[in-house]
Amino acid sequence: MIQSFIQNIYGHSSQLDILAQDSKGRYFNVEVQRSDEGAPARRTRFYSSILDTHFLQPGKLYEELPDTYVIFITENDVLRDNLPLYNIRRRIDENAKCFEDGSHIIYVNSQRRDDTALGKLMQDLYCTEPKNLHYHEFAERMEFLKYSKEGEEKMTDVIEEYAARKAEAAAKADEEKITDVIEEYAAKKAEAVAKEAAREAVKEKNIEFAKGLLADGMSIEFTVRHSKLSEAEVRELASKLTA
């Protein structure tokens, strides 16, 4: 599936470039990143976690959680060790053994376009002519999409679908942002109301206390000093008691 949107009702949702499943039930999320800023380590961590929460259905055992692969194909060598491929796995620090939890993160450095199988694949990603491609599967597909009328129509449909998905994702993101703003406003409003109610309750207790002092014959000055009310407020209470 291309441009798969995974909704997260508890937090940030994700628009995945490619999501596929093989015959063994493993899921592969492939992201093509031209910008270094689009491929931080914590983004791959988040994508891995959102696949887990999405594909473990209610009532299923943890052992049924499928293996997942998050693969970032980057235009530059974002991890900067000049490796063509970075396989990232969890491990146990004390014995350096892999912690086999079924999650895999892979960075592919597309700058390495050598004569290896992976290097040729990276060359094909940047090639625009079918005749110059190394892999015939790519060549046949590009020939079809680029030079046949049916392929041109299909590409138009794909582009329109991609634009629609992008618009839908943007709308959902805006909706989530608006929801967050409303919830934040409501929380602040509730907090303000609660504080105001607390102030009113304290004020009411002070008034009742001042009334008691005045009823017992205490002076205006004494009542002001012990009730935390202003002199004007105490005098108003005193006038009402004597009215």
GROMACS .gro file of C-alpha atoms in nm:
model
  243
    1MET     CA    1   0.000   0.000   0.000
    2ILE     CA    2   0.126   0.347  -0.089
    3GLN     CA    3   0.062   0.643   0.145
    4SER     CA    4  -0.103   0.452   0.427
    5PHE     CA    5  -0.252   0.668   0.700
    6ILE     CA    6  -0.245   0.517   1.050
    7GLN     CA    7  -0.473   0.694   1.294
    8ASN     CA    8  -0.358   0.719   1.655
    9ILE     CA    9  -0.649   0.824   1.878
   10TYR     CA   10  -0.416   0.882   2.173
   11GLY     CA   11  -0.153   1.097   2.007
   12HIS     CA   12   0.036   1.173   1.687
   13SER     CA   13  -0.087   0.994   1.373
   14SER     CA   14   0.135   0.890   1.080
   15GLN     CA   15   0.132   0.898   0.701
   16LEU     CA   16   0.348   0.607   0.582
   17ASP     CA   17   0.506   0.618   0.236
   18ILE     CA   18   0.485   0.243   0.175
   19LEU     CA   19   0.338  -0.032   0.392
   20ALA     CA   20   0.367  -0.393   0.276
   21GLN     CA   21   0.324  -0.744   0.417
   22ASP     CA   22   0.506  -1.054   0.298
   23SER     CA   23   0.392  -1.418   0.290
   24LYS     CA   24   0.532  -1.473   0.642
   25GLY     CA   25   0.312  -1.200   0.789
   26ARG     CA   26   0.596  -0.955   0.842
   27TYR     CA   27   0.524  -0.586   0.788
   28PHE     CA   28   0.757  -0.350   0.604
   29ASN     CA   29   0.730   0.028   0.626
   30VAL     CA   30   0.952   0.197   0.367
   31GLU     CA   31   1.015   0.571   0.385
   32VAL     CA   32   1.209   0.768   0.123
   33GLN     CA   33   1.368   1.074   0.284
   34ARG     CA   34   1.540   1.343   0.080
   35SER     CA   35   1.593   1.568   0.382
   36ASP     CA   36   1.822   1.473   0.672
   37GLU     CA   37   1.574   1.638   0.907
   38GLY     CA   38   1.309   1.388   0.794
   39ALA     CA   39   1.503   1.085   0.918
   40PRO     CA   40   1.582   1.131   1.289
   41ALA     CA   41   1.629   0.824   1.508
   42ARG     CA   42   1.323   0.900   1.719
   43ARG     CA   43   1.103   0.910   1.411
   44THR     CA   44   1.197   0.553   1.324
   45ARG     CA   45   1.131   0.456   1.685
   46PHE     CA   46   0.785   0.615   1.666
   47TYR     CA   47   0.700   0.447   1.335
   48SER     CA   48   0.805   0.111   1.479
   49SER     CA   49   0.585   0.162   1.785
   50ILE     CA   50   0.283   0.278   1.588
   51LEU     CA   51   0.303  -0.035   1.370
   52ASP     CA   52   0.301  -0.246   1.688
   53THR     CA   53  -0.005  -0.073   1.833
   54HIS     CA   54  -0.185  -0.090   1.498
   55PHE     CA   55  -0.128  -0.459   1.421
   56LEU     CA   56  -0.178  -0.623   1.762
   57GLN     CA   57  -0.553  -0.668   1.773
   58PRO     CA   58  -0.757  -0.678   2.098
   59GLY     CA   59  -0.754  -1.021   2.259
   60LYS     CA   60  -0.435  -1.130   2.081
   61LEU     CA   61  -0.128  -1.254   2.269
   62TYR     CA   62   0.196  -1.054   2.264
   63GLU     CA   63   0.360  -1.355   2.096
   64GLU     CA   64   0.130  -1.293   1.798
   65LEU     CA   65   0.274  -0.948   1.737
   66PRO     CA   66   0.421  -0.960   1.384
   67ASP     CA   67   0.781  -0.877   1.301
   68THR     CA   68   0.811  -0.522   1.171
   69TYR     CA   69   1.073  -0.352   0.957
   70VAL     CA   70   1.099   0.026   0.936
   71ILE     CA   71   1.326   0.108   0.642
   72PHE     CA   72   1.443   0.465   0.577
   73ILE     CA   73   1.605   0.518   0.237
   74THR     CA   74   1.793   0.846   0.277
   75GLU     CA   75   1.939   1.066   0.006
   76ASN     CA   76   2.240   1.142   0.226
   77ASP     CA   77   2.440   0.935   0.473
   78VAL     CA   78   2.251   1.068   0.778
   79LEU     CA   79   2.430   0.832   1.022
   80ARG     CA   80   2.768   0.942   0.878
   81ASP     CA   81   2.966   0.618   0.895
   82ASN     CA   82   2.986   0.574   0.516
   83LEU     CA   83   2.805   0.241   0.530
   84PRO     CA   84   2.562   0.135   0.257
   85LEU     CA   85   2.327  -0.020   0.512
   86TYR     CA   86   2.263   0.025   0.883
   87ASN     CA   87   2.077  -0.259   1.056
   88ILE     CA   88   1.963  -0.139   1.396
   89ARG     CA   89   1.860  -0.392   1.659
   90ARG     CA   90   1.811  -0.389   2.034
   91ARG     CA   91   2.081  -0.572   2.230
   92ILE     CA   92   2.167  -0.668   2.587
   93ASP     CA   93   2.451  -0.446   2.710
   94GLU     CA   94   2.598  -0.703   2.947
   95ASN     CA   95   2.662  -0.975   2.687
   96ALA     CA   96   2.612  -0.791   2.353
   97LYS     CA   97   2.348  -1.046   2.247
   98CYS     CA   98   2.057  -0.933   2.033
   99PHE     CA   99   1.726  -0.887   2.212
  100GLU     CA  100   1.491  -1.062   1.972
  101ASP     CA  101   1.166  -0.868   2.000
  102GLY     CA  102   1.085  -0.878   1.629
  103SER     CA  103   1.141  -0.507   1.561
  104HIS     CA  104   1.392  -0.397   1.297
  105ILE     CA  105   1.506  -0.052   1.188
  106ILE     CA  106   1.715  -0.015   0.874
  107TYR     CA  107   1.876   0.294   0.722
  108VAL     CA  108   1.977   0.267   0.356
  109ASN     CA  109   2.239   0.517   0.241
  110SER     CA  110   2.149   0.593  -0.119
  111GLN     CA  111   2.479   0.778  -0.169
  112ARG     CA  112   2.650   0.438  -0.199
  113ARG     CA  113   2.579   0.356  -0.564
  114ASP     CA  114   2.848   0.097  -0.630
  115ASP     CA  115   2.836  -0.230  -0.825
  116THR     CA  116   2.683  -0.433  -0.543
  117ALA     CA  117   2.319  -0.546  -0.565
  118LEU     CA  118   2.216  -0.274  -0.320
  119GLY     CA  119   2.430  -0.012  -0.494
  120LYS     CA  120   2.266  -0.091  -0.829
  121LEU     CA  121   1.925  -0.066  -0.668
  122MET     CA  122   2.016   0.280  -0.540
  123GLN     CA  123   2.132   0.375  -0.890
  124ASP     CA  124   1.794   0.266  -1.025
  125LEU     CA  125   1.611   0.487  -0.775
  126TYR     CA  126   1.770   0.794  -0.932
  127CYS     CA  127   1.754   0.677  -1.293
  128THR     CA  128   1.490   0.827  -1.525
  129GLU     CA  129   1.533   0.610  -1.835
  130PRO     CA  130   1.412   0.246  -1.841
  131LYS     CA  131   1.694   0.137  -2.072
  132ASN     CA  132   1.954   0.239  -1.813
  133LEU     CA  133   1.804   0.048  -1.522
  134HIS     CA  134   1.978  -0.258  -1.378
  135TYR     CA  135   1.665  -0.440  -1.259
  136HIS     CA  136   1.429  -0.549  -1.534
  137GLU     CA  137   1.128  -0.534  -1.297
  138PHE     CA  138   1.187  -0.162  -1.256
  139ALA     CA  139   1.261  -0.118  -1.625
  140GLU     CA  140   0.939  -0.287  -1.736
  141ARG     CA  141   0.730  -0.088  -1.492
  142MET     CA  142   0.892   0.243  -1.582
  143GLU     CA  143   0.854   0.166  -1.954
  144PHE     CA  144   0.485   0.096  -1.900
  145LEU     CA  145   0.419   0.403  -1.686
  146LYS     CA  146   0.630   0.643  -1.888
  147TYR     CA  147   0.562   0.549  -2.249
  148SER     CA  148   0.223   0.377  -2.272
  149LYS     CA  149  -0.112   0.556  -2.277
  150GLU     CA  150  -0.251   0.312  -2.022
  151GLY     CA  151   0.049   0.373  -1.798
  152GLU     CA  152   0.010   0.750  -1.834
  153GLU     CA  153  -0.354   0.722  -1.726
  154LYS     CA  154  -0.254   0.503  -1.436
  155MET     CA  155   0.011   0.749  -1.326
  156THR     CA  156  -0.249   1.026  -1.341
  157ASP     CA  157  -0.474   0.821  -1.116
  158VAL     CA  158  -0.185   0.753  -0.878
  159ILE     CA  159  -0.093   1.121  -0.861
  160GLU     CA  160  -0.454   1.221  -0.800
  161GLU     CA  161  -0.489   0.956  -0.530
  162TYR     CA  162  -0.162   1.070  -0.373
  163ALA     CA  163  -0.281   1.432  -0.373
  164ALA     CA  164  -0.614   1.327  -0.220
  165ARG     CA  165  -0.439   1.128   0.052
  166LYS     CA  166  -0.207   1.418   0.124
  167ALA     CA  167  -0.505   1.653   0.150
  168GLU     CA  168  -0.686   1.406   0.376
  169ALA     CA  169  -0.380   1.369   0.599
  170ALA     CA  170  -0.341   1.747   0.619
  171ALA     CA  171  -0.710   1.784   0.707
  172LYS     CA  172  -0.682   1.521   0.980
  173ALA     CA  173  -0.369   1.687   1.114
  174ASP     CA  174  -0.551   2.023   1.121
  175GLU     CA  175  -0.847   1.856   1.293
  176GLU     CA  176  -0.618   1.705   1.556
  177LYS     CA  177  -0.450   2.043   1.605
  178ILE     CA  178  -0.788   2.215   1.645
  179THR     CA  179  -0.895   1.946   1.892
  180ASP     CA  180  -0.577   2.002   2.091
  181VAL     CA  181  -0.638   2.377   2.096
  182ILE     CA  182  -0.999   2.329   2.210
  183GLU     CA  183  -0.897   2.083   2.481
  184GLU     CA  184  -0.621   2.316   2.600
  185TYR     CA  185  -0.865   2.610   2.607
  186ALA     CA  186  -1.124   2.402   2.795
  187ALA     CA  187  -0.862   2.291   3.048
  188LYS     CA  188  -0.746   2.648   3.108
  189LYS     CA  189  -1.107   2.764   3.136
  190ALA     CA  190  -1.188   2.488   3.386
  191GLU     CA  191  -0.877   2.575   3.585
  192ALA     CA  192  -0.973   2.943   3.591
  193VAL     CA  193  -1.328   2.859   3.701
  194ALA     CA  194  -1.195   2.630   3.975
  195LYS     CA  195  -0.959   2.899   4.103
  196GLU     CA  196  -1.237   3.158   4.098
  197ALA     CA  197  -1.468   2.920   4.287
  198ALA     CA  198  -1.195   2.860   4.544
  199ARG     CA  199  -1.143   3.235   4.588
  200GLU     CA  200  -1.517   3.287   4.630
  201ALA     CA  201  -1.532   3.009   4.891
  202VAL     CA  202  -1.248   3.166   5.091
  203LYS     CA  203  -1.407   3.510   5.062
  204GLU     CA  204  -1.739   3.371   5.185
  205LYS     CA  205  -1.568   3.214   5.490
  206ASN     CA  206  -1.394   3.545   5.566
  207ILE     CA  207  -1.726   3.730   5.544
  208GLU     CA  208  -1.894   3.484   5.781
  209PHE     CA  209  -1.601   3.509   6.020
  210ALA     CA  210  -1.614   3.891   6.010
  211LYS     CA  211  -1.989   3.886   6.075
  212GLY     CA  212  -1.926   3.672   6.381
  213LEU     CA  213  -1.662   3.910   6.514
  214LEU     CA  214  -1.885   4.213   6.463
  215ALA     CA  215  -2.181   4.036   6.623
  216ASP     CA  216  -1.960   3.968   6.928
  217GLY     CA  217  -1.891   4.341   6.959
  218MET     CA  218  -1.541   4.348   6.813
  219SER     CA  219  -1.420   4.678   6.665
  220ILE     CA  220  -1.388   4.757   6.296
  221GLU     CA  221  -1.010   4.765   6.328
  222PHE     CA  222  -0.992   4.428   6.506
  223THR     CA  223  -1.223   4.266   6.250
  224VAL     CA  224  -1.022   4.402   5.955
  225ARG     CA  225  -0.700   4.272   6.111
  226HIS     CA  226  -0.830   3.917   6.166
  227SER     CA  227  -1.077   3.857   5.880
  228LYS     CA  228  -0.854   3.949   5.581
  229LEU     CA  229  -1.130   4.178   5.451
  230SER     CA  230  -1.078   4.542   5.362
  231GLU     CA  231  -1.193   4.816   5.595
  232ALA     CA  232  -1.461   4.921   5.344
  233GLU     CA  233  -1.596   4.564   5.331
  234VAL     CA  234  -1.604   4.536   5.710
  235ARG     CA  235  -1.777   4.872   5.748
  236GLU     CA  236  -2.039   4.765   5.490
  237LEU     CA  237  -2.101   4.444   5.689
  238ALA     CA  238  -2.126   4.643   6.012
  239SER     CA  239  -2.381   4.883   5.861
  240LYS     CA  240  -2.597   4.592   5.747
  241LEU     CA  241  -2.585   4.431   6.092
  242THR     CA  242  -2.698   4.752   6.263
  243ALA     CA  243  -2.961   4.836   6.002
   0.00000   0.00000   0.00000
